[in-house]
Amino acid sequence: MVQQIVIRFSDDHISDLVLDVTNINFNIINTKWLRRICRDRRPDVTKNRRLRFIRAGGLLNSNSDLSRQLTSFFNTTRSNSQDQNQPSNTNNGNIPDESLLGERATSSTEEQFFIHCTVGAEPLSASELENEDTLDDAGPSSDGITTQAVGFDRLQSLGFSEEEIELIRNQFRETYGDLEDNANHNEGNNSQGNGNRETDIRQLEEQWMNQGTSNGTDAMGNPINTEDDRFNSVPIANYKQNRDLLIGLCIGLSLGLFALLLLRYEGLFNTRQKMAIWAGVIGNIVFSFARGF
C-alpha cells in the first residue's frame, strides 16, 4: 500500500505536489520539512514566499503532531480497506533518508493524506524565512475562535491575507460545484431560512473548519478522523459543473443568437451556464458559416 502526502496549493495554477512517504520516518515530517520539500520541488512559485499549511480547517504549526496524524490516518484507511499488508513507515536505521522520497508513486493502490498550502504574495526577507515557524506559532490557537468571523474569514486572525483567503474560498466553492443549486433550492423552498445564499455557503465553510478543530479522540487517545475529504479529493470538474456546461451548450447551439435574450433575465442561469451559452452561440455561428460554404 503506497502512502502519500498530497500538498494542494490554494493557487489552481500550481499543480498538486504528491509525495510518497511509504518509507519515510513520520517523526521527521513537520511544517519545516514540508516547506523545504515544497521549495525544492516547486522553486519557481514558492521561493522566498510565505508558506502556510492547513489540514482539515486547522492551521499547522511547529506544535502540530503530524507524525501522530499520519499514523492514525493511514491505520484507519488501511483498516477500512481491509488491506492485510503492513507497509513500513520507517527505514531500517530510523534515519531520515530523503532519497526514498518520491514525488509520484506508480502503484495503483494509494492512501493519500491531503494538506492545503497557501503561498504568500509578498517575498520574505532572510530573517523572516528563518522564523516562519515562529510566525505560525504566534497565531491564536484553534480554541480561540472568534464569533464575528465565519468560515474562512476566521483565517484572518491567523495572519492570512484577503487574497489568500479568497483563493481558498474559490477552490472550496469550485470543489462543491452544487453549492449554487442547493442554495437556490433552499432559498425557494425553505420559508424559515434567511434566504441568503452567501450565508449558506459561509456556514458550509464554518462546518468544514470546525470539523478540523473539533475532532475527538478514541479510547486509545488517537484522533478520530471525521473530516469531509470531499474538499481534498474530489476533482474540480465534477458532475454538477458538467451538467451546467451541457445545459448551456445545448441552449446556445439550439437557439443561437436568441439564447442571448435569455441572459437578460437575472437568476435564470448561473455563471457556468451563462459561459456555456456564449460558447454554444459561437458554435452555432461557426456551424452556420461552415454550412454556407
C-alpha atoms as a PDB file:
ATOM      1  CA  MET A   1       0.000   0.000   0.000  1.00  0.00           C
ATOM      2  CA  VAL A   2       1.514   3.300  -1.121  1.00  0.00           C
ATOM      3  CA  GLN A   3       1.280   6.101   1.438  1.00  0.00           C
ATOM      4  CA  GLN A   4       1.260   9.617   0.037  1.00  0.00           C
ATOM      5  CA  ILE A   5       1.085  13.185   1.255  1.00  0.00           C
ATOM      6  CA  VAL A   6      -0.671  15.397  -1.292  1.00  0.00           C
ATOM      7  CA  ILE A   7       0.051  19.108  -0.924  1.00  0.00           C
ATOM      8  CA  ARG A   8      -2.722  21.035  -2.660  1.00  0.00           C
ATOM      9  CA  PHE A   9      -1.885  24.677  -3.282  1.00  0.00           C
ATOM     10  CA  SER A  10      -4.527  27.381  -2.991  1.00  0.00           C
ATOM     11  CA  ASP A  11      -3.446  28.710  -6.391  1.00  0.00           C
ATOM     12  CA  ASP A  12      -5.005  26.496  -9.079  1.00  0.00           C
ATOM     13  CA  HIS A  13      -2.098  27.280 -11.411  1.00  0.00           C
ATOM     14  CA  ILE A  14       0.249  25.309  -9.159  1.00  0.00           C
ATOM     15  CA  SER A  15      -0.087  21.563  -9.625  1.00  0.00           C
ATOM     16  CA  ASP A  16      -0.508  19.284  -6.619  1.00  0.00           C
ATOM     17  CA  LEU A  17       2.709  18.061  -5.031  1.00  0.00           C
ATOM     18  CA  VAL A  18       2.405  14.312  -4.404  1.00  0.00           C
ATOM     19  CA  LEU A  19       4.987  12.836  -2.028  1.00  0.00           C
ATOM     20  CA  ASP A  20       5.490   9.125  -1.471  1.00  0.00           C
ATOM     21  CA  VAL A  21       6.198   8.758   2.254  1.00  0.00           C
ATOM     22  CA  THR A  22       5.788   4.983   2.489  1.00  0.00           C
ATOM     23  CA  ASN A  23       9.419   4.523   3.524  1.00  0.00           C
ATOM     24  CA  ILE A  24       9.861   7.824   5.347  1.00  0.00           C
ATOM     25  CA  ASN A  25      10.014   8.107   9.121  1.00  0.00           C
ATOM     26  CA  PHE A  26       6.923  10.102  10.072  1.00  0.00           C
ATOM     27  CA  ASN A  27       8.778  11.636  13.012  1.00  0.00           C
ATOM     28  CA  ILE A  28      10.749  13.902  10.673  1.00  0.00           C
ATOM     29  CA  ILE A  29       7.640  15.245   8.931  1.00  0.00           C
ATOM     30  CA  ASN A  30       6.664  18.672  10.237  1.00  0.00           C
ATOM     31  CA  THR A  31       5.900  22.110   8.804  1.00  0.00           C
ATOM     32  CA  LYS A  32       9.583  22.952   8.410  1.00  0.00           C
ATOM     33  CA  TRP A  33      10.135  19.729   6.448  1.00  0.00           C
ATOM     34  CA  LEU A  34       7.076  20.424   4.283  1.00  0.00           C
ATOM     35  CA  ARG A  35       8.297  23.938   3.471  1.00  0.00           C
ATOM     36  CA  ARG A  36      11.710  22.674   2.429  1.00  0.00           C
ATOM     37  CA  ILE A  37      10.196  19.987   0.198  1.00  0.00           C
ATOM     38  CA  CYS A  38       7.809  22.492  -1.415  1.00  0.00           C
ATOM     39  CA  ARG A  39      10.652  24.883  -2.175  1.00  0.00           C
ATOM     40  CA  ASP A  40      12.781  22.060  -3.566  1.00  0.00           C
ATOM     41  CA  ARG A  41      10.018  20.691  -5.817  1.00  0.00           C
ATOM     42  CA  ARG A  42       8.245  23.956  -6.744  1.00  0.00           C
ATOM     43  CA  PRO A  43      11.049  26.540  -6.560  1.00  0.00           C
ATOM     44  CA  ASP A  44       9.637  28.944  -9.149  1.00  0.00           C
ATOM     45  CA  VAL A  45       6.431  29.641  -7.242  1.00  0.00           C
ATOM     46  CA  THR A  46       7.490  29.123  -3.616  1.00  0.00           C
ATOM     47  CA  LYS A  47      10.970  30.640  -3.371  1.00  0.00           C
ATOM     48  CA  ASN A  48      11.087  33.330  -0.661  1.00  0.00           C
ATOM     49  CA  ARG A  49       7.300  33.131  -0.269  1.00  0.00           C
ATOM     50  CA  ARG A  50       5.412  32.622   2.960  1.00  0.00           C
ATOM     51  CA  LEU A  51       4.086  29.054   3.057  1.00  0.00           C
ATOM     52  CA  ARG A  52       1.328  28.097   5.452  1.00  0.00           C
ATOM     53  CA  PHE A  53      -0.277  24.693   5.734  1.00  0.00           C
ATOM     54  CA  ILE A  54      -3.880  23.813   6.579  1.00  0.00           C
ATOM     55  CA  ARG A  55      -5.197  20.406   7.495  1.00  0.00           C
ATOM     56  CA  ALA A  56      -8.964  19.900   7.891  1.00  0.00           C
ATOM     57  CA  GLY A  57      -9.579  23.568   8.559  1.00  0.00           C
ATOM     58  CA  GLY A  58      -6.805  23.955  11.139  1.00  0.00           C
ATOM     59  CA  LEU A  59      -3.524  25.818  10.684  1.00  0.00           C
ATOM     60  CA  LEU A  60      -0.480  23.576  11.097  1.00  0.00           C
ATOM     61  CA  ASN A  61       2.495  24.889  13.061  1.00  0.00           C
ATOM     62  CA  SER A  62       5.564  23.546  14.826  1.00  0.00           C
ATOM     63  CA  ASN A  63       3.356  22.222  17.642  1.00  0.00           C
ATOM     64  CA  SER A  64       1.220  20.116  15.294  1.00  0.00           C
ATOM     65  CA  ASP A  65       1.843  16.400  15.760  1.00  0.00           C
ATOM     66  CA  LEU A  66       1.876  15.392  12.099  1.00  0.00           C
ATOM     67  CA  SER A  67       3.521  12.074  12.901  1.00  0.00           C
ATOM     68  CA  ARG A  68       0.549  11.069  15.027  1.00  0.00           C
ATOM     69  CA  GLN A  69      -1.959  12.359  12.486  1.00  0.00           C
ATOM     70  CA  LEU A  70      -0.286  10.474   9.658  1.00  0.00           C
ATOM     71  CA  THR A  71      -0.069   7.237  11.618  1.00  0.00           C
ATOM     72  CA  SER A  72      -3.708   7.444  12.689  1.00  0.00           C
ATOM     73  CA  PHE A  73      -4.895   8.360   9.192  1.00  0.00           C
ATOM     74  CA  PHE A  74      -3.066   5.567   7.381  1.00  0.00           C
ATOM     75  CA  ASN A  75      -4.010   2.996  10.019  1.00  0.00           C
ATOM     76  CA  THR A  76      -7.666   3.988   9.703  1.00  0.00           C
ATOM     77  CA  THR A  77      -7.552   3.948   5.909  1.00  0.00           C
ATOM     78  CA  ARG A  78      -5.823   0.588   5.844  1.00  0.00           C
ATOM     79  CA  SER A  79      -8.366  -0.820   8.292  1.00  0.00           C
ATOM     80  CA  ASN A  80     -11.277   0.475   6.218  1.00  0.00           C
ATOM     81  CA  SER A  81      -9.902  -1.049   3.036  1.00  0.00           C
ATOM     82  CA  GLN A  82      -9.250  -4.334   4.897  1.00  0.00           C
ATOM     83  CA  ASP A  83      -5.763  -4.493   3.499  1.00  0.00           C
ATOM     84  CA  GLN A  84      -3.714  -7.105   5.342  1.00  0.00           C
ATOM     85  CA  ASN A  85      -0.376  -5.703   4.172  1.00  0.00           C
ATOM     86  CA  GLN A  86       1.641  -3.746   6.706  1.00  0.00           C
ATOM     87  CA  PRO A  87       3.744  -1.133   4.895  1.00  0.00           C
ATOM     88  CA  SER A  88       6.593   0.242   6.883  1.00  0.00           C
ATOM     89  CA  ASN A  89       6.677   3.972   7.562  1.00  0.00           C
ATOM     90  CA  THR A  90      10.239   3.964   8.849  1.00  0.00           C
ATOM     91  CA  ASN A  91      13.515   2.931   7.290  1.00  0.00           C
ATOM     92  CA  ASN A  92      15.698   0.263   8.881  1.00  0.00           C
ATOM     93  CA  GLY A  93      18.035   2.611  10.672  1.00  0.00           C
ATOM     94  CA  ASN A  94      15.359   5.113  11.682  1.00  0.00           C
ATOM     95  CA  ILE A  95      17.499   7.701   9.913  1.00  0.00           C
ATOM     96  CA  PRO A  96      15.837  10.183   7.540  1.00  0.00           C
ATOM     97  CA  ASP A  97      16.691   9.152   4.004  1.00  0.00           C
ATOM     98  CA  GLU A  98      15.123  11.571   1.554  1.00  0.00           C
ATOM     99  CA  SER A  99      16.420   9.532  -1.369  1.00  0.00           C
ATOM    100  CA  LEU A 100      13.424   7.312  -0.591  1.00  0.00           C
ATOM    101  CA  LEU A 101      11.056  10.226  -1.148  1.00  0.00           C
ATOM    102  CA  GLY A 102       9.274  10.044  -4.482  1.00  0.00           C
ATOM    103  CA  GLU A 103       7.133  12.786  -5.975  1.00  0.00           C
ATOM    104  CA  ARG A 104       4.585  10.414  -7.511  1.00  0.00           C
ATOM    105  CA  ALA A 105       4.076   6.734  -6.950  1.00  0.00           C
ATOM    106  CA  THR A 106       3.315   4.294  -9.719  1.00  0.00           C
ATOM    107  CA  SER A 107       1.270   1.870  -7.628  1.00  0.00           C
ATOM    108  CA  SER A 108      -2.449   1.707  -8.285  1.00  0.00           C
ATOM    109  CA  THR A 109      -3.160   1.315  -4.553  1.00  0.00           C
ATOM    110  CA  GLU A 110      -2.632   4.641  -2.829  1.00  0.00           C
ATOM    111  CA  GLU A 111      -3.504   6.204   0.517  1.00  0.00           C
ATOM    112  CA  GLN A 112      -3.467   9.987   0.294  1.00  0.00           C
ATOM    113  CA  PHE A 113      -3.184  12.443   3.179  1.00  0.00           C
ATOM    114  CA  PHE A 114      -4.159  15.909   1.931  1.00  0.00           C
ATOM    115  CA  ILE A 115      -2.612  19.146   3.188  1.00  0.00           C
ATOM    116  CA  HIS A 116      -3.562  22.544   1.785  1.00  0.00           C
ATOM    117  CA  CYS A 117      -0.840  25.151   1.285  1.00  0.00           C
ATOM    118  CA  THR A 118      -1.211  28.897   0.791  1.00  0.00           C
ATOM    119  CA  VAL A 119       1.568  30.801  -0.958  1.00  0.00           C
ATOM    120  CA  GLY A 120       2.093  34.386   0.162  1.00  0.00           C
ATOM    121  CA  ALA A 121       2.093  37.155  -2.419  1.00  0.00           C
ATOM    122  CA  GLU A 122       4.952  39.163  -0.902  1.00  0.00           C
ATOM    123  CA  PRO A 123       8.540  37.847  -0.734  1.00  0.00           C
ATOM    124  CA  LEU A 124      10.038  37.334   2.709  1.00  0.00           C
ATOM    125  CA  SER A 125      13.402  38.509   3.940  1.00  0.00           C
ATOM    126  CA  ALA A 126      16.076  36.044   5.019  1.00  0.00           C
ATOM    127  CA  SER A 127      15.289  36.593   8.703  1.00  0.00           C
ATOM    128  CA  GLU A 128      11.557  36.120   8.106  1.00  0.00           C
ATOM    129  CA  LEU A 129      12.213  32.874   6.265  1.00  0.00           C
ATOM    130  CA  GLU A 130      14.197  31.604   9.239  1.00  0.00           C
ATOM    131  CA  ASN A 131      11.326  32.428  11.597  1.00  0.00           C
ATOM    132  CA  GLU A 132       8.349  31.116   9.616  1.00  0.00           C
ATOM    133  CA  ASP A 133       7.536  28.567  12.313  1.00  0.00           C
ATOM    134  CA  THR A 134       7.618  31.309  14.929  1.00  0.00           C
ATOM    135  CA  LEU A 135       5.181  33.383  12.881  1.00  0.00           C
ATOM    136  CA  ASP A 136       2.806  30.424  12.685  1.00  0.00           C
ATOM    137  CA  ASP A 137       3.096  29.719  16.407  1.00  0.00           C
ATOM    138  CA  ALA A 138       2.305  33.359  17.205  1.00  0.00           C
ATOM    139  CA  GLY A 139      -1.215  32.937  15.799  1.00  0.00           C
ATOM    140  CA  PRO A 140      -4.102  32.160  18.150  1.00  0.00           C
ATOM    141  CA  SER A 141      -4.895  28.542  18.898  1.00  0.00           C
ATOM    142  CA  SER A 142      -7.763  26.695  17.284  1.00  0.00           C
ATOM    143  CA  ASP A 143      -9.683  27.003  20.569  1.00  0.00           C
ATOM    144  CA  GLY A 144      -9.750  30.776  20.390  1.00  0.00           C
ATOM    145  CA  ILE A 145     -12.372  31.057  17.683  1.00  0.00           C
ATOM    146  CA  THR A 146     -13.999  34.462  17.335  1.00  0.00           C
ATOM    147  CA  THR A 147     -17.750  34.745  16.995  1.00  0.00           C
ATOM    148  CA  GLN A 148     -17.693  37.594  14.487  1.00  0.00           C
ATOM    149  CA  ALA A 149     -15.719  35.818  11.769  1.00  0.00           C
ATOM    150  CA  VAL A 150     -17.452  32.959   9.975  1.00  0.00           C
ATOM    151  CA  GLY A 151     -15.970  30.313   7.692  1.00  0.00           C
ATOM    152  CA  PHE A 152     -12.648  31.057   6.054  1.00  0.00           C
ATOM    153  CA  ASP A 153     -12.782  34.647   7.350  1.00  0.00           C
ATOM    154  CA  ARG A 154     -11.537  33.181  10.629  1.00  0.00           C
ATOM    155  CA  LEU A 155      -8.171  32.693   8.926  1.00  0.00           C
ATOM    156  CA  GLN A 156      -7.637  36.466   9.085  1.00  0.00           C
ATOM    157  CA  SER A 157      -6.930  36.134  12.793  1.00  0.00           C
ATOM    158  CA  LEU A 158      -4.148  33.686  11.885  1.00  0.00           C
ATOM    159  CA  GLY A 159      -2.437  36.222   9.630  1.00  0.00           C
ATOM    160  CA  PHE A 160      -3.826  35.173   6.247  1.00  0.00           C
ATOM    161  CA  SER A 161      -4.307  37.959   3.723  1.00  0.00           C
ATOM    162  CA  GLU A 162      -7.589  38.692   1.949  1.00  0.00           C
ATOM    163  CA  GLU A 163      -6.094  37.374  -1.297  1.00  0.00           C
ATOM    164  CA  GLU A 164      -5.052  34.063   0.264  1.00  0.00           C
ATOM    165  CA  ILE A 165      -8.450  33.580   1.896  1.00  0.00           C
ATOM    166  CA  GLU A 166     -10.209  34.332  -1.382  1.00  0.00           C
ATOM    167  CA  LEU A 167      -8.086  31.721  -3.195  1.00  0.00           C
ATOM    168  CA  ILE A 168      -9.019  29.083  -0.619  1.00  0.00           C
ATOM    169  CA  ARG A 169     -12.682  30.113  -0.785  1.00  0.00           C
ATOM    170  CA  ASN A 170     -12.749  29.911  -4.590  1.00  0.00           C
ATOM    171  CA  GLN A 171     -11.193  26.443  -4.526  1.00  0.00           C
ATOM    172  CA  PHE A 172     -13.720  25.339  -1.903  1.00  0.00           C
ATOM    173  CA  ARG A 173     -16.665  26.597  -3.944  1.00  0.00           C
ATOM    174  CA  GLU A 174     -15.372  25.077  -7.159  1.00  0.00           C
ATOM    175  CA  THR A 175     -14.959  21.713  -5.466  1.00  0.00           C
ATOM    176  CA  TYR A 176     -18.503  21.881  -4.113  1.00  0.00           C
ATOM    177  CA  GLY A 177     -19.923  22.538  -7.562  1.00  0.00           C
ATOM    178  CA  ASP A 178     -23.518  22.046  -6.405  1.00  0.00           C
ATOM    179  CA  LEU A 179     -23.493  24.828  -3.817  1.00  0.00           C
ATOM    180  CA  GLU A 180     -25.336  27.263  -6.048  1.00  0.00           C
ATOM    181  CA  ASP A 181     -28.077  24.761  -6.843  1.00  0.00           C
ATOM    182  CA  ASN A 182     -28.527  23.786  -3.198  1.00  0.00           C
ATOM    183  CA  ALA A 183     -28.547  27.404  -2.061  1.00  0.00           C
ATOM    184  CA  ASN A 184     -31.094  28.400  -4.683  1.00  0.00           C
ATOM    185  CA  HIS A 185     -33.232  25.391  -3.741  1.00  0.00           C
ATOM    186  CA  ASN A 186     -33.144  26.332  -0.073  1.00  0.00           C
ATOM    187  CA  GLU A 187     -33.924  29.935  -0.861  1.00  0.00           C
ATOM    188  CA  GLY A 188     -37.040  28.972  -2.771  1.00  0.00           C
ATOM    189  CA  ASN A 189     -38.329  26.172  -0.535  1.00  0.00           C
ATOM    190  CA  ASN A 190     -37.239  26.969   2.998  1.00  0.00           C
ATOM    191  CA  SER A 191     -39.547  29.728   4.153  1.00  0.00           C
ATOM    192  CA  GLN A 192     -37.987  29.738   7.611  1.00  0.00           C
ATOM    193  CA  GLY A 193     -34.449  30.234   6.334  1.00  0.00           C
ATOM    194  CA  ASN A 194     -32.766  33.557   5.909  1.00  0.00           C
ATOM    195  CA  GLY A 195     -32.763  33.177   2.128  1.00  0.00           C
ATOM    196  CA  ASN A 196     -29.168  34.369   1.946  1.00  0.00           C
ATOM    197  CA  ARG A 197     -27.086  32.203  -0.406  1.00  0.00           C
ATOM    198  CA  GLU A 198     -23.839  33.751   0.805  1.00  0.00           C
ATOM    199  CA  THR A 199     -24.693  32.904   4.403  1.00  0.00           C
ATOM    200  CA  ASP A 200     -25.479  29.302   3.475  1.00  0.00           C
ATOM    201  CA  ILE A 201     -22.085  28.893   1.812  1.00  0.00           C
ATOM    202  CA  ARG A 202     -20.293  30.522   4.756  1.00  0.00           C
ATOM    203  CA  GLN A 203     -21.995  28.045   7.063  1.00  0.00           C
ATOM    204  CA  LEU A 204     -20.599  25.176   4.978  1.00  0.00           C
ATOM    205  CA  GLU A 205     -17.155  26.756   5.271  1.00  0.00           C
ATOM    206  CA  GLU A 206     -17.683  27.021   9.018  1.00  0.00           C
ATOM    207  CA  GLN A 207     -18.674  23.356   9.195  1.00  0.00           C
ATOM    208  CA  TRP A 208     -15.507  22.293   7.364  1.00  0.00           C
ATOM    209  CA  MET A 209     -13.366  24.489   9.628  1.00  0.00           C
ATOM    210  CA  ASN A 210     -14.973  23.116  12.792  1.00  0.00           C
ATOM    211  CA  GLN A 211     -14.519  19.521  11.687  1.00  0.00           C
ATOM    212  CA  GLY A 212     -10.788  20.106  11.593  1.00  0.00           C
ATOM    213  CA  THR A 213     -10.576  21.750  15.034  1.00  0.00           C
ATOM    214  CA  SER A 214     -13.129  19.690  16.946  1.00  0.00           C
ATOM    215  CA  ASN A 215     -12.141  16.115  16.165  1.00  0.00           C
ATOM    216  CA  GLY A 216     -12.270  13.935  19.249  1.00  0.00           C
ATOM    217  CA  THR A 217     -10.122  11.025  20.291  1.00  0.00           C
ATOM    218  CA  ASP A 218     -10.821   7.361  20.654  1.00  0.00           C
ATOM    219  CA  ALA A 219     -10.199   5.158  23.672  1.00  0.00           C
ATOM    220  CA  MET A 220      -6.523   4.834  22.750  1.00  0.00           C
ATOM    221  CA  GLY A 221      -6.072   8.600  22.564  1.00  0.00           C
ATOM    222  CA  ASN A 222      -5.795   8.638  18.788  1.00  0.00           C
ATOM    223  CA  PRO A 223      -7.583  11.437  16.928  1.00  0.00           C
ATOM    224  CA  ILE A 224     -10.815  10.452  15.210  1.00  0.00           C
ATOM    225  CA  ASN A 225     -10.864  11.452  11.571  1.00  0.00           C
ATOM    226  CA  THR A 226     -14.321  12.968  10.982  1.00  0.00           C
ATOM    227  CA  GLU A 227     -13.433  15.416   8.240  1.00  0.00           C
ATOM    228  CA  ASP A 228     -15.177  15.536   4.888  1.00  0.00           C
ATOM    229  CA  ASP A 229     -12.500  14.589   2.344  1.00  0.00           C
ATOM    230  CA  ARG A 230     -14.646  15.839  -0.481  1.00  0.00           C
ATOM    231  CA  PHE A 231     -12.815  19.179  -0.472  1.00  0.00           C
ATOM    232  CA  ASN A 232      -9.496  17.307  -0.556  1.00  0.00           C
ATOM    233  CA  SER A 233     -10.019  14.618  -3.140  1.00  0.00           C
ATOM    234  CA  VAL A 234     -12.917  15.400  -5.489  1.00  0.00           C
ATOM    235  CA  PRO A 235     -11.844  16.821  -8.856  1.00  0.00           C
ATOM    236  CA  ILE A 236     -12.900  20.382  -9.503  1.00  0.00           C
ATOM    237  CA  ALA A 237     -14.767  19.426 -12.686  1.00  0.00           C
ATOM    238  CA  ASN A 238     -17.480  17.375 -11.019  1.00  0.00           C
ATOM    239  CA  TYR A 239     -20.734  16.180 -12.452  1.00  0.00           C
ATOM    240  CA  LYS A 240     -22.669  19.277 -11.388  1.00  0.00           C
ATOM    241  CA  GLN A 241     -20.370  21.510 -13.381  1.00  0.00           C
ATOM    242  CA  ASN A 242     -20.560  19.181 -16.360  1.00  0.00           C
ATOM    243  CA  ARG A 243     -24.345  19.314 -16.214  1.00  0.00           C
ATOM    244  CA  ASP A 244     -24.310  23.122 -16.225  1.00  0.00           C
ATOM    245  CA  LEU A 245     -21.957  23.134 -19.211  1.00  0.00           C
ATOM    246  CA  LEU A 246     -24.158  20.669 -21.089  1.00  0.00           C
ATOM    247  CA  ILE A 247     -27.305  22.713 -20.450  1.00  0.00           C
ATOM    248  CA  GLY A 248     -25.645  25.938 -21.556  1.00  0.00           C
ATOM    249  CA  LEU A 249     -24.129  24.435 -24.701  1.00  0.00           C
ATOM    250  CA  CYS A 250     -27.435  22.856 -25.744  1.00  0.00           C
ATOM    251  CA  ILE A 251     -29.303  26.142 -25.295  1.00  0.00           C
ATOM    252  CA  GLY A 252     -26.647  28.131 -27.157  1.00  0.00           C
ATOM    253  CA  LEU A 253     -26.377  25.666 -30.050  1.00  0.00           C
ATOM    254  CA  SER A 254     -30.144  25.241 -30.388  1.00  0.00           C
ATOM    255  CA  LEU A 255     -31.335  28.841 -30.093  1.00  0.00           C
ATOM    256  CA  GLY A 256     -28.311  30.657 -31.449  1.00  0.00           C
ATOM    257  CA  LEU A 257     -28.496  34.431 -31.040  1.00  0.00           C
ATOM    258  CA  PHE A 258     -31.946  34.144 -29.491  1.00  0.00           C
ATOM    259  CA  ALA A 259     -30.314  32.457 -26.494  1.00  0.00           C
ATOM    260  CA  LEU A 260     -28.624  35.760 -25.670  1.00  0.00           C
ATOM    261  CA  LEU A 261     -32.041  37.253 -24.948  1.00  0.00           C
ATOM    262  CA  LEU A 262     -32.493  34.762 -22.130  1.00  0.00           C
ATOM    263  CA  LEU A 263     -29.327  36.031 -20.464  1.00  0.00           C
ATOM    264  CA  ARG A 264     -31.139  39.283 -19.688  1.00  0.00           C
ATOM    265  CA  TYR A 265     -33.248  37.514 -17.059  1.00  0.00           C
ATOM    266  CA  GLU A 266     -31.424  37.569 -13.751  1.00  0.00           C
ATOM    267  CA  GLY A 267     -31.398  34.324 -11.783  1.00  0.00           C
ATOM    268  CA  LEU A 268     -32.391  32.142 -14.714  1.00  0.00           C
ATOM    269  CA  PHE A 269     -28.857  30.778 -15.267  1.00  0.00           C
ATOM    270  CA  ASN A 270     -25.794  30.533 -13.073  1.00  0.00           C
ATOM    271  CA  THR A 271     -22.347  31.735 -14.120  1.00  0.00           C
ATOM    272  CA  ARG A 272     -21.180  28.440 -15.628  1.00  0.00           C
ATOM    273  CA  GLN A 273     -24.372  28.079 -17.645  1.00  0.00           C
ATOM    274  CA  LYS A 274     -24.049  31.627 -18.993  1.00  0.00           C
ATOM    275  CA  MET A 275     -20.486  30.971 -20.140  1.00  0.00           C
ATOM    276  CA  ALA A 276     -21.580  27.720 -21.784  1.00  0.00           C
ATOM    277  CA  ILE A 277     -24.450  29.522 -23.560  1.00  0.00           C
ATOM    278  CA  TRP A 278     -21.983  32.002 -25.054  1.00  0.00           C
ATOM    279  CA  ALA A 279     -19.825  29.088 -26.214  1.00  0.00           C
ATOM    280  CA  GLY A 280     -22.891  27.417 -27.720  1.00  0.00           C
ATOM    281  CA  VAL A 281     -23.894  30.585 -29.578  1.00  0.00           C
ATOM    282  CA  ILE A 282     -20.389  30.909 -31.003  1.00  0.00           C
ATOM    283  CA  GLY A 283     -20.514  27.261 -32.058  1.00  0.00           C
ATOM    284  CA  ASN A 284     -23.899  27.874 -33.700  1.00  0.00           C
ATOM    285  CA  ILE A 285     -22.465  30.764 -35.709  1.00  0.00           C
ATOM    286  CA  VAL A 286     -19.419  28.736 -36.752  1.00  0.00           C
ATOM    287  CA  PHE A 287     -21.596  25.848 -37.945  1.00  0.00           C
ATOM    288  CA  SER A 288     -23.799  28.285 -39.865  1.00  0.00           C
ATOM    289  CA  PHE A 289     -20.817  29.700 -41.736  1.00  0.00           C
ATOM    290  CA  ALA A 290     -19.491  26.187 -42.368  1.00  0.00           C
ATOM    291  CA  ARG A 291     -22.780  25.099 -43.910  1.00  0.00           C
ATOM    292  CA  GLY A 292     -22.847  28.214 -46.055  1.00  0.00           C
ATOM    293  CA  PHE A 293     -19.631  27.182 -47.701  1.00  0.00           C
END
